[in-house]
Amino acid sequence: MKLFSLRLTTLKSKLYAIVFASFVVRVVAFFSLPNTASKLGPDEGNYANLIEWVGQGEPVSDYPQFGPNLYYSSRAIILPATLLHQLGMDSLLSMRLVSSTYGLLLATLICSILIQIDNRRINRGKFSPQEGKVISGLFAVFVFLPSHFFWSTIGLRESAVEFWTISTFWVFFWILNLEKKVTLAKASLLLLCVIMVFSSRPQVGLILGASLLIYLLAKIKNKTSLFLLPLTLSAIFVGSLLCTTPTTPTTPITPTTPTTPITPITPTTPFKVNFIENILSQTKNLTSHHEANQAGAESAIATASCPLTQNSTFNELFCLAWKSPYSTFTFLFRPVLGVDVTSTSSLLAAAENILWLASFLFIMIVYIRNKKLAFFAAIAPSLLFASIYSIAAGAYEGNMGTAFRHKSLILWVVLLLIASTIVATQQRKAKQQGIPASS
């Protein structure tokens, strides 16, 4: 009974309460969802069929619907779900359980990170009550924002991608800013996290790897950065290797009848181990992916025009840059109320996008007023990742529904920016009053 009579007076107790509430709501959601693929996440059926195929011991190279690409690019969630299926759980439910578990683990991880940061503020003291309210409020938004929470309760890989991406940035920050040295344990953990991002969604792994490399090259004079550079390159190489589909030819077999309805997934461009070649290959194919993702979509994103004909590599890259302002805005803020609303789900998405737009406007206005961001050095790698991801995803996405889902991956960066602008405002006011400000 003490648990339920606990007064939420400390930051730690509030964070624990949010995690516990997340657990309770996830349990309720798990037993409340229908036993068929969700209309808002029809790809559930594709993953469920793949789990059944792998669980029966069939070779993934002979998977009839999408071949081996889907398996090798999502093993971080397919393998544990397959294990549950082999233990007797329905394939769709096993996928949902693993997805929701990743979501709960992520909430627990961020809770732990915030408490660690609070405990490390020895010289500046604990977070003040006002700071605690901001932190717990932003954490609650991260955990319970409707779409973000929903994607991590149904059988999709969004929660796995997000868990390993944030884990990577936390270990990276831990090494560079807290310990300021590379140990075998931390190096192994960073290597694992990057590899798991590739095993969740290779395209995100490629963007994450590029972001870390750019940041490390900019900080090459730092001794720790110098050690992390070859480690990051190794992680990218191994991650690319593990998610590369084997090319060994196999004898076609007669497809079995799937038990769950199948919704087509846009084929992914096969990954190659060469990092530079991978970047060029994926970049050049953004336009073709965009067009393929438009097919049959009610909320197809119109392709912006380009003054050049895309008949060469240079022209293709130029057109991607030319279209990026429109495509990035579309990725971040559409559907919008009015012209983009074609269904109940698009109406809900448009309503939530008001919060996204308001958040960006708040960040821009407060930043202009303060002329700086607090703890910028700490969040710089995350900002670099979010920027590259938004531009690349904007060029890739062909319909607003999928774009809205994939956008959830950078929610944590937006919330970090909001926290940064709030702290910068406090520092500015403290400076004006002649009071030493904590950071």
PDB file of C-alpha atoms in Angstrom, residues 77-329:
ATOM      1  CA  ILE A  77      12.881  -7.240 -32.985  1.00  0.00           C
ATOM      2  CA  ILE A  78      12.159 -10.282 -35.187  1.00  0.00           C
ATOM      3  CA  LEU A  79      14.448 -12.697 -33.309  1.00  0.00           C
ATOM      4  CA  PRO A  80      13.062 -12.132 -29.777  1.00  0.00           C
ATOM      5  CA  ALA A  81       9.515 -12.181 -31.178  1.00  0.00           C
ATOM      6  CA  THR A  82      10.266 -15.462 -32.968  1.00  0.00           C
ATOM      7  CA  LEU A  83      11.516 -16.952 -29.691  1.00  0.00           C
ATOM      8  CA  LEU A  84       8.227 -16.054 -27.990  1.00  0.00           C
ATOM      9  CA  HIS A  85       6.318 -17.528 -30.927  1.00  0.00           C
ATOM     10  CA  GLN A  86       8.255 -20.782 -30.643  1.00  0.00           C
ATOM     11  CA  LEU A  87       7.292 -20.883 -26.955  1.00  0.00           C
ATOM     12  CA  GLY A  88       3.637 -20.895 -27.985  1.00  0.00           C
ATOM     13  CA  MET A  89       2.611 -17.241 -28.328  1.00  0.00           C
ATOM     14  CA  ASP A  90       0.708 -16.016 -31.373  1.00  0.00           C
ATOM     15  CA  SER A  91       3.071 -14.385 -33.885  1.00  0.00           C
ATOM     16  CA  LEU A  92       1.244 -11.048 -33.906  1.00  0.00           C
ATOM     17  CA  LEU A  93       1.039 -10.914 -30.113  1.00  0.00           C
ATOM     18  CA  SER A  94       4.716 -11.842 -29.774  1.00  0.00           C
ATOM     19  CA  MET A  95       5.667  -8.941 -32.059  1.00  0.00           C
ATOM     20  CA  ARG A  96       3.511  -6.564 -30.031  1.00  0.00           C
ATOM     21  CA  LEU A  97       4.927  -7.786 -26.736  1.00  0.00           C
ATOM     22  CA  VAL A  98       8.531  -7.269 -27.857  1.00  0.00           C
ATOM     23  CA  SER A  99       7.679  -3.844 -29.297  1.00  0.00           C
ATOM     24  CA  SER A 100       5.973  -2.739 -26.075  1.00  0.00           C
ATOM     25  CA  THR A 101       8.832  -4.137 -23.988  1.00  0.00           C
ATOM     26  CA  TYR A 102      11.296  -2.038 -25.971  1.00  0.00           C
ATOM     27  CA  GLY A 103       9.091   1.002 -25.287  1.00  0.00           C
ATOM     28  CA  LEU A 104       9.028   0.290 -21.547  1.00  0.00           C
ATOM     29  CA  LEU A 105      12.782  -0.347 -21.467  1.00  0.00           C
ATOM     30  CA  LEU A 106      13.350   2.991 -23.192  1.00  0.00           C
ATOM     31  CA  ALA A 107      11.230   4.831 -20.625  1.00  0.00           C
ATOM     32  CA  THR A 108      13.188   3.057 -17.858  1.00  0.00           C
ATOM     33  CA  LEU A 109      16.514   3.930 -19.512  1.00  0.00           C
ATOM     34  CA  ILE A 110      15.684   7.637 -19.819  1.00  0.00           C
ATOM     35  CA  CYS A 111      14.401   7.670 -16.235  1.00  0.00           C
ATOM     36  CA  SER A 112      17.722   6.179 -15.115  1.00  0.00           C
ATOM     37  CA  ILE A 113      19.697   8.708 -17.201  1.00  0.00           C
ATOM     38  CA  LEU A 114      17.847  11.673 -15.695  1.00  0.00           C
ATOM     39  CA  ILE A 115      18.397  10.374 -12.158  1.00  0.00           C
ATOM     40  CA  GLN A 116      22.107   9.802 -12.874  1.00  0.00           C
ATOM     41  CA  ILE A 117      22.475  13.351 -14.180  1.00  0.00           C
ATOM     42  CA  ASP A 118      20.659  14.675 -11.097  1.00  0.00           C
ATOM     43  CA  ASN A 119      22.981  12.711  -8.796  1.00  0.00           C
ATOM     44  CA  ARG A 120      26.095  13.954 -10.629  1.00  0.00           C
ATOM     45  CA  ARG A 121      25.226  17.624 -10.057  1.00  0.00           C
ATOM     46  CA  ILE A 122      27.305  17.585  -6.892  1.00  0.00           C
ATOM     47  CA  ASN A 123      28.788  21.061  -7.190  1.00  0.00           C
ATOM     48  CA  ARG A 124      25.591  22.711  -8.447  1.00  0.00           C
ATOM     49  CA  GLY A 125      23.142  20.817  -6.247  1.00  0.00           C
ATOM     50  CA  LYS A 126      20.101  18.780  -7.218  1.00  0.00           C
ATOM     51  CA  PHE A 127      17.615  20.016  -9.798  1.00  0.00           C
ATOM     52  CA  SER A 128      15.394  22.695  -8.283  1.00  0.00           C
ATOM     53  CA  PRO A 129      11.641  22.010  -7.862  1.00  0.00           C
ATOM     54  CA  GLN A 130      10.951  24.190 -10.893  1.00  0.00           C
ATOM     55  CA  GLU A 131      13.523  22.338 -12.982  1.00  0.00           C
ATOM     56  CA  GLY A 132      12.090  19.054 -11.723  1.00  0.00           C
ATOM     57  CA  LYS A 133       8.625  20.013 -12.982  1.00  0.00           C
ATOM     58  CA  VAL A 134      10.006  20.820 -16.435  1.00  0.00           C
ATOM     59  CA  ILE A 135      11.979  17.570 -16.608  1.00  0.00           C
ATOM     60  CA  SER A 136       9.119  15.360 -15.420  1.00  0.00           C
ATOM     61  CA  GLY A 137       6.694  17.206 -17.723  1.00  0.00           C
ATOM     62  CA  LEU A 138       8.853  16.696 -20.815  1.00  0.00           C
ATOM     63  CA  PHE A 139       9.454  13.076 -19.818  1.00  0.00           C
ATOM     64  CA  ALA A 140       5.688  12.518 -19.515  1.00  0.00           C
ATOM     65  CA  VAL A 141       5.189  14.013 -23.005  1.00  0.00           C
ATOM     66  CA  PHE A 142       7.838  11.665 -24.394  1.00  0.00           C
ATOM     67  CA  VAL A 143       6.241   8.614 -22.787  1.00  0.00           C
ATOM     68  CA  PHE A 144       2.564   9.393 -23.419  1.00  0.00           C
ATOM     69  CA  LEU A 145       2.362  11.508 -26.589  1.00  0.00           C
ATOM     70  CA  PRO A 146      -0.480   9.544 -28.262  1.00  0.00           C
ATOM     71  CA  SER A 147       1.096   8.580 -31.585  1.00  0.00           C
ATOM     72  CA  HIS A 148       4.526   7.969 -30.070  1.00  0.00           C
ATOM     73  CA  PHE A 149       3.023   5.702 -27.407  1.00  0.00           C
ATOM     74  CA  PHE A 150       0.838   3.890 -29.943  1.00  0.00           C
ATOM     75  CA  TRP A 151       3.715   3.025 -32.298  1.00  0.00           C
ATOM     76  CA  SER A 152       5.502   1.326 -29.409  1.00  0.00           C
ATOM     77  CA  THR A 153       2.517  -0.852 -28.436  1.00  0.00           C
ATOM     78  CA  ILE A 154       1.687  -2.411 -31.804  1.00  0.00           C
ATOM     79  CA  GLY A 155       3.869  -4.843 -33.728  1.00  0.00           C
ATOM     80  CA  LEU A 156       6.222  -2.453 -35.503  1.00  0.00           C
ATOM     81  CA  ARG A 157       9.955  -1.894 -35.161  1.00  0.00           C
ATOM     82  CA  GLU A 158       9.735   1.816 -34.236  1.00  0.00           C
ATOM     83  CA  SER A 159      10.348   1.160 -30.540  1.00  0.00           C
ATOM     84  CA  ALA A 160      13.398  -1.029 -31.239  1.00  0.00           C
ATOM     85  CA  VAL A 161      14.927   1.584 -33.559  1.00  0.00           C
ATOM     86  CA  GLU A 162      14.353   4.327 -30.995  1.00  0.00           C
ATOM     87  CA  PHE A 163      15.661   2.299 -28.045  1.00  0.00           C
ATOM     88  CA  TRP A 164      18.969   1.466 -29.710  1.00  0.00           C
ATOM     89  CA  THR A 165      19.387   4.938 -31.229  1.00  0.00           C
ATOM     90  CA  ILE A 166      18.966   6.701 -27.896  1.00  0.00           C
ATOM     91  CA  SER A 167      21.145   4.064 -26.191  1.00  0.00           C
ATOM     92  CA  THR A 168      23.893   4.815 -28.706  1.00  0.00           C
ATOM     93  CA  PHE A 169      23.789   8.546 -28.047  1.00  0.00           C
ATOM     94  CA  TRP A 170      23.723   8.008 -24.287  1.00  0.00           C
ATOM     95  CA  VAL A 171      26.823   5.771 -24.350  1.00  0.00           C
ATOM     96  CA  PHE A 172      28.496   8.252 -26.722  1.00  0.00           C
ATOM     97  CA  PHE A 173      27.709  11.129 -24.339  1.00  0.00           C
ATOM     98  CA  TRP A 174      28.793   9.060 -21.331  1.00  0.00           C
ATOM     99  CA  ILE A 175      32.198   8.363 -22.853  1.00  0.00           C
ATOM    100  CA  LEU A 176      32.840  11.871 -24.201  1.00  0.00           C
ATOM    101  CA  ASN A 177      31.414  14.049 -21.439  1.00  0.00           C
ATOM    102  CA  LEU A 178      31.167  12.052 -18.201  1.00  0.00           C
ATOM    103  CA  GLU A 179      34.020   9.553 -18.120  1.00  0.00           C
ATOM    104  CA  LYS A 180      36.125  11.250 -20.836  1.00  0.00           C
ATOM    105  CA  LYS A 181      37.963   8.042 -21.573  1.00  0.00           C
ATOM    106  CA  VAL A 182      37.386   4.858 -23.540  1.00  0.00           C
ATOM    107  CA  THR A 183      37.319   1.591 -21.618  1.00  0.00           C
ATOM    108  CA  LEU A 184      36.795  -1.891 -23.017  1.00  0.00           C
ATOM    109  CA  ALA A 185      33.343  -2.159 -21.441  1.00  0.00           C
ATOM    110  CA  LYS A 186      32.127   1.178 -22.810  1.00  0.00           C
ATOM    111  CA  ALA A 187      33.669   0.536 -26.217  1.00  0.00           C
ATOM    112  CA  SER A 188      31.928  -2.838 -26.411  1.00  0.00           C
ATOM    113  CA  LEU A 189      28.626  -1.270 -25.362  1.00  0.00           C
ATOM    114  CA  LEU A 190      28.888   1.462 -28.011  1.00  0.00           C
ATOM    115  CA  LEU A 191      29.752  -1.145 -30.638  1.00  0.00           C
ATOM    116  CA  LEU A 192      26.723  -3.228 -29.632  1.00  0.00           C
ATOM    117  CA  CYS A 193      24.326  -0.286 -29.702  1.00  0.00           C
ATOM    118  CA  VAL A 194      25.376   0.870 -33.181  1.00  0.00           C
ATOM    119  CA  ILE A 195      25.141  -2.686 -34.531  1.00  0.00           C
ATOM    120  CA  MET A 196      21.661  -3.063 -33.055  1.00  0.00           C
ATOM    121  CA  VAL A 197      20.520   0.157 -34.752  1.00  0.00           C
ATOM    122  CA  PHE A 198      21.571  -1.354 -38.073  1.00  0.00           C
ATOM    123  CA  SER A 199      19.736  -4.548 -37.118  1.00  0.00           C
ATOM    124  CA  SER A 200      16.591  -2.511 -36.383  1.00  0.00           C
ATOM    125  CA  ARG A 201      16.560  -0.295 -39.489  1.00  0.00           C
ATOM    126  CA  PRO A 202      19.783  -0.055 -41.554  1.00  0.00           C
ATOM    127  CA  GLN A 203      18.968   3.353 -43.039  1.00  0.00           C
ATOM    128  CA  VAL A 204      18.809   4.869 -39.553  1.00  0.00           C
ATOM    129  CA  GLY A 205      22.070   3.122 -38.694  1.00  0.00           C
ATOM    130  CA  LEU A 206      23.700   4.737 -41.703  1.00  0.00           C
ATOM    131  CA  ILE A 207      22.485   8.218 -40.724  1.00  0.00           C
ATOM    132  CA  LEU A 208      23.494   7.680 -37.106  1.00  0.00           C
ATOM    133  CA  GLY A 209      26.943   6.473 -38.132  1.00  0.00           C
ATOM    134  CA  ALA A 210      27.443   9.441 -40.461  1.00  0.00           C
ATOM    135  CA  SER A 211      26.363  11.852 -37.704  1.00  0.00           C
ATOM    136  CA  LEU A 212      28.820  10.412 -35.190  1.00  0.00           C
ATOM    137  CA  LEU A 213      31.666  10.453 -37.709  1.00  0.00           C
ATOM    138  CA  ILE A 214      31.028  14.088 -38.674  1.00  0.00           C
ATOM    139  CA  TYR A 215      30.981  15.107 -35.011  1.00  0.00           C
ATOM    140  CA  LEU A 216      34.147  13.145 -34.187  1.00  0.00           C
ATOM    141  CA  LEU A 217      36.006  14.603 -37.178  1.00  0.00           C
ATOM    142  CA  ALA A 218      35.017  18.095 -36.019  1.00  0.00           C
ATOM    143  CA  LYS A 219      36.446  17.240 -32.564  1.00  0.00           C
ATOM    144  CA  ILE A 220      39.453  15.306 -33.848  1.00  0.00           C
ATOM    145  CA  LYS A 221      41.879  17.226 -31.601  1.00  0.00           C
ATOM    146  CA  ASN A 222      40.144  15.749 -28.566  1.00  0.00           C
ATOM    147  CA  LYS A 223      41.973  12.616 -27.412  1.00  0.00           C
ATOM    148  CA  THR A 224      38.775  10.712 -26.624  1.00  0.00           C
ATOM    149  CA  SER A 225      37.313  11.588 -30.024  1.00  0.00           C
ATOM    150  CA  LEU A 226      40.451  10.279 -31.670  1.00  0.00           C
ATOM    151  CA  PHE A 227      39.954   6.901 -29.949  1.00  0.00           C
ATOM    152  CA  LEU A 228      36.251   6.807 -30.783  1.00  0.00           C
ATOM    153  CA  LEU A 229      36.744   7.435 -34.505  1.00  0.00           C
ATOM    154  CA  PRO A 230      38.087   3.960 -35.464  1.00  0.00           C
ATOM    155  CA  LEU A 231      35.647   2.360 -33.013  1.00  0.00           C
ATOM    156  CA  THR A 232      32.701   4.058 -34.714  1.00  0.00           C
ATOM    157  CA  LEU A 233      33.973   3.073 -38.146  1.00  0.00           C
ATOM    158  CA  SER A 234      34.258  -0.530 -36.967  1.00  0.00           C
ATOM    159  CA  ALA A 235      30.721  -0.448 -35.575  1.00  0.00           C
ATOM    160  CA  ILE A 236      29.384   0.882 -38.898  1.00  0.00           C
ATOM    161  CA  PHE A 237      31.285  -1.782 -40.832  1.00  0.00           C
ATOM    162  CA  VAL A 238      30.063  -4.649 -38.656  1.00  0.00           C
ATOM    163  CA  GLY A 239      26.513  -3.287 -38.554  1.00  0.00           C
ATOM    164  CA  SER A 240      26.417  -2.955 -42.351  1.00  0.00           C
ATOM    165  CA  LEU A 241      27.859  -6.437 -42.741  1.00  0.00           C
ATOM    166  CA  LEU A 242      25.290  -8.052 -40.457  1.00  0.00           C
ATOM    167  CA  CYS A 243      22.300  -6.413 -42.147  1.00  0.00           C
ATOM    168  CA  THR A 244      23.547  -7.180 -45.663  1.00  0.00           C
ATOM    169  CA  THR A 245      21.381  -9.755 -47.388  1.00  0.00           C
ATOM    170  CA  PRO A 246      23.394 -12.795 -48.586  1.00  0.00           C
ATOM    171  CA  THR A 247      23.365 -13.151 -52.361  1.00  0.00           C
ATOM    172  CA  THR A 248      23.652 -16.934 -52.491  1.00  0.00           C
ATOM    173  CA  PRO A 249      20.991 -18.173 -54.963  1.00  0.00           C
ATOM    174  CA  THR A 250      18.385 -20.544 -53.616  1.00  0.00           C
ATOM    175  CA  THR A 251      15.778 -22.751 -55.215  1.00  0.00           C
ATOM    176  CA  PRO A 252      12.320 -21.143 -55.204  1.00  0.00           C
ATOM    177  CA  ILE A 253       9.696 -22.937 -53.152  1.00  0.00           C
ATOM    178  CA  THR A 254       5.939 -22.891 -53.191  1.00  0.00           C
ATOM    179  CA  PRO A 255       4.683 -20.079 -50.931  1.00  0.00           C
ATOM    180  CA  THR A 256       2.640 -21.126 -47.936  1.00  0.00           C
ATOM    181  CA  THR A 257      -0.696 -19.499 -47.227  1.00  0.00           C
ATOM    182  CA  PRO A 258      -0.129 -16.667 -44.715  1.00  0.00           C
ATOM    183  CA  THR A 259      -2.329 -16.569 -41.637  1.00  0.00           C
ATOM    184  CA  THR A 260      -2.247 -12.784 -41.373  1.00  0.00           C
ATOM    185  CA  PRO A 261      -3.237 -10.392 -44.188  1.00  0.00           C
ATOM    186  CA  ILE A 262      -0.251  -8.945 -45.979  1.00  0.00           C
ATOM    187  CA  THR A 263       0.281  -5.296 -46.781  1.00  0.00           C
ATOM    188  CA  PRO A 264       3.028  -4.572 -49.306  1.00  0.00           C
ATOM    189  CA  ILE A 265       6.222  -3.046 -47.932  1.00  0.00           C
ATOM    190  CA  THR A 266       8.394  -0.967 -50.204  1.00  0.00           C
ATOM    191  CA  PRO A 267      11.479  -3.076 -50.989  1.00  0.00           C
ATOM    192  CA  THR A 268      14.614  -1.695 -49.402  1.00  0.00           C
ATOM    193  CA  THR A 269      17.791  -1.065 -51.303  1.00  0.00           C
ATOM    194  CA  PRO A 270      20.237  -3.888 -50.457  1.00  0.00           C
ATOM    195  CA  PHE A 271      22.969  -2.724 -48.115  1.00  0.00           C
ATOM    196  CA  LYS A 272      26.632  -2.948 -48.973  1.00  0.00           C
ATOM    197  CA  VAL A 273      29.495  -3.105 -46.518  1.00  0.00           C
ATOM    198  CA  ASN A 274      31.437  -0.190 -48.025  1.00  0.00           C
ATOM    199  CA  PHE A 275      30.358   2.875 -46.011  1.00  0.00           C
ATOM    200  CA  ILE A 276      30.885   5.532 -48.714  1.00  0.00           C
ATOM    201  CA  GLU A 277      29.300   3.345 -51.381  1.00  0.00           C
ATOM    202  CA  ASN A 278      26.376   2.747 -49.028  1.00  0.00           C
ATOM    203  CA  ILE A 279      25.785   6.477 -48.555  1.00  0.00           C
ATOM    204  CA  LEU A 280      25.889   7.154 -52.300  1.00  0.00           C
ATOM    205  CA  SER A 281      23.666   4.181 -53.072  1.00  0.00           C
ATOM    206  CA  GLN A 282      21.029   5.087 -50.497  1.00  0.00           C
ATOM    207  CA  THR A 283      21.123   8.796 -51.422  1.00  0.00           C
ATOM    208  CA  LYS A 284      20.716   8.179 -55.153  1.00  0.00           C
ATOM    209  CA  ASN A 285      17.758   5.893 -54.492  1.00  0.00           C
ATOM    210  CA  LEU A 286      15.837   8.363 -52.301  1.00  0.00           C
ATOM    211  CA  THR A 287      13.815   9.608 -55.277  1.00  0.00           C
ATOM    212  CA  SER A 288      12.825   6.111 -56.420  1.00  0.00           C
ATOM    213  CA  HIS A 289      11.842   5.198 -52.852  1.00  0.00           C
ATOM    214  CA  HIS A 290       9.774   8.373 -52.612  1.00  0.00           C
ATOM    215  CA  GLU A 291       7.895   7.483 -55.791  1.00  0.00           C
ATOM    216  CA  ALA A 292       7.383   3.869 -54.702  1.00  0.00           C
ATOM    217  CA  ASN A 293       6.003   4.991 -51.337  1.00  0.00           C
ATOM    218  CA  GLN A 294       3.402   7.108 -53.138  1.00  0.00           C
ATOM    219  CA  ALA A 295       1.798   4.081 -54.776  1.00  0.00           C
ATOM    220  CA  GLY A 296      -1.716   3.391 -53.492  1.00  0.00           C
ATOM    221  CA  ALA A 297      -1.429   5.893 -50.624  1.00  0.00           C
ATOM    222  CA  GLU A 298      -4.452   8.050 -49.730  1.00  0.00           C
ATOM    223  CA  SER A 299      -2.117  10.678 -48.295  1.00  0.00           C
ATOM    224  CA  ALA A 300       0.523  10.635 -51.050  1.00  0.00           C
ATOM    225  CA  ILE A 301       3.045  13.479 -50.884  1.00  0.00           C
ATOM    226  CA  ALA A 302       3.236  15.407 -54.145  1.00  0.00           C
ATOM    227  CA  THR A 303       6.707  15.394 -55.685  1.00  0.00           C
ATOM    228  CA  ALA A 304       8.241  18.872 -55.850  1.00  0.00           C
ATOM    229  CA  SER A 305       9.607  20.011 -59.207  1.00  0.00           C
ATOM    230  CA  CYS A 306      13.293  20.521 -59.951  1.00  0.00           C
ATOM    231  CA  PRO A 307      14.825  22.814 -62.612  1.00  0.00           C
ATOM    232  CA  LEU A 308      17.254  20.076 -63.691  1.00  0.00           C
ATOM    233  CA  THR A 309      16.541  16.727 -65.305  1.00  0.00           C
ATOM    234  CA  GLN A 310      17.717  13.959 -63.005  1.00  0.00           C
ATOM    235  CA  ASN A 311      19.850  12.123 -65.565  1.00  0.00           C
ATOM    236  CA  SER A 312      23.151  12.232 -63.709  1.00  0.00           C
ATOM    237  CA  THR A 313      24.444  11.781 -60.183  1.00  0.00           C
ATOM    238  CA  PHE A 314      25.178  15.500 -59.813  1.00  0.00           C
ATOM    239  CA  ASN A 315      21.689  16.460 -61.016  1.00  0.00           C
ATOM    240  CA  GLU A 316      20.068  13.941 -58.673  1.00  0.00           C
ATOM    241  CA  LEU A 317      21.953  15.331 -55.687  1.00  0.00           C
ATOM    242  CA  PHE A 318      21.186  18.906 -56.744  1.00  0.00           C
ATOM    243  CA  CYS A 319      17.468  18.110 -57.028  1.00  0.00           C
ATOM    244  CA  LEU A 320      17.459  16.487 -53.588  1.00  0.00           C
ATOM    245  CA  ALA A 321      18.968  19.671 -52.133  1.00  0.00           C
ATOM    246  CA  TRP A 322      16.576  21.855 -54.148  1.00  0.00           C
ATOM    247  CA  LYS A 323      13.524  19.964 -52.877  1.00  0.00           C
ATOM    248  CA  SER A 324      14.752  19.605 -49.283  1.00  0.00           C
ATOM    249  CA  PRO A 325      13.035  22.710 -47.788  1.00  0.00           C
ATOM    250  CA  TYR A 326       9.634  21.526 -49.040  1.00  0.00           C
ATOM    251  CA  SER A 327      10.197  17.832 -48.315  1.00  0.00           C
ATOM    252  CA  THR A 328      11.618  18.441 -44.824  1.00  0.00           C
ATOM    253  CA  PHE A 329       8.737  20.752 -43.875  1.00  0.00           C
TER     254      PHE A 329
END
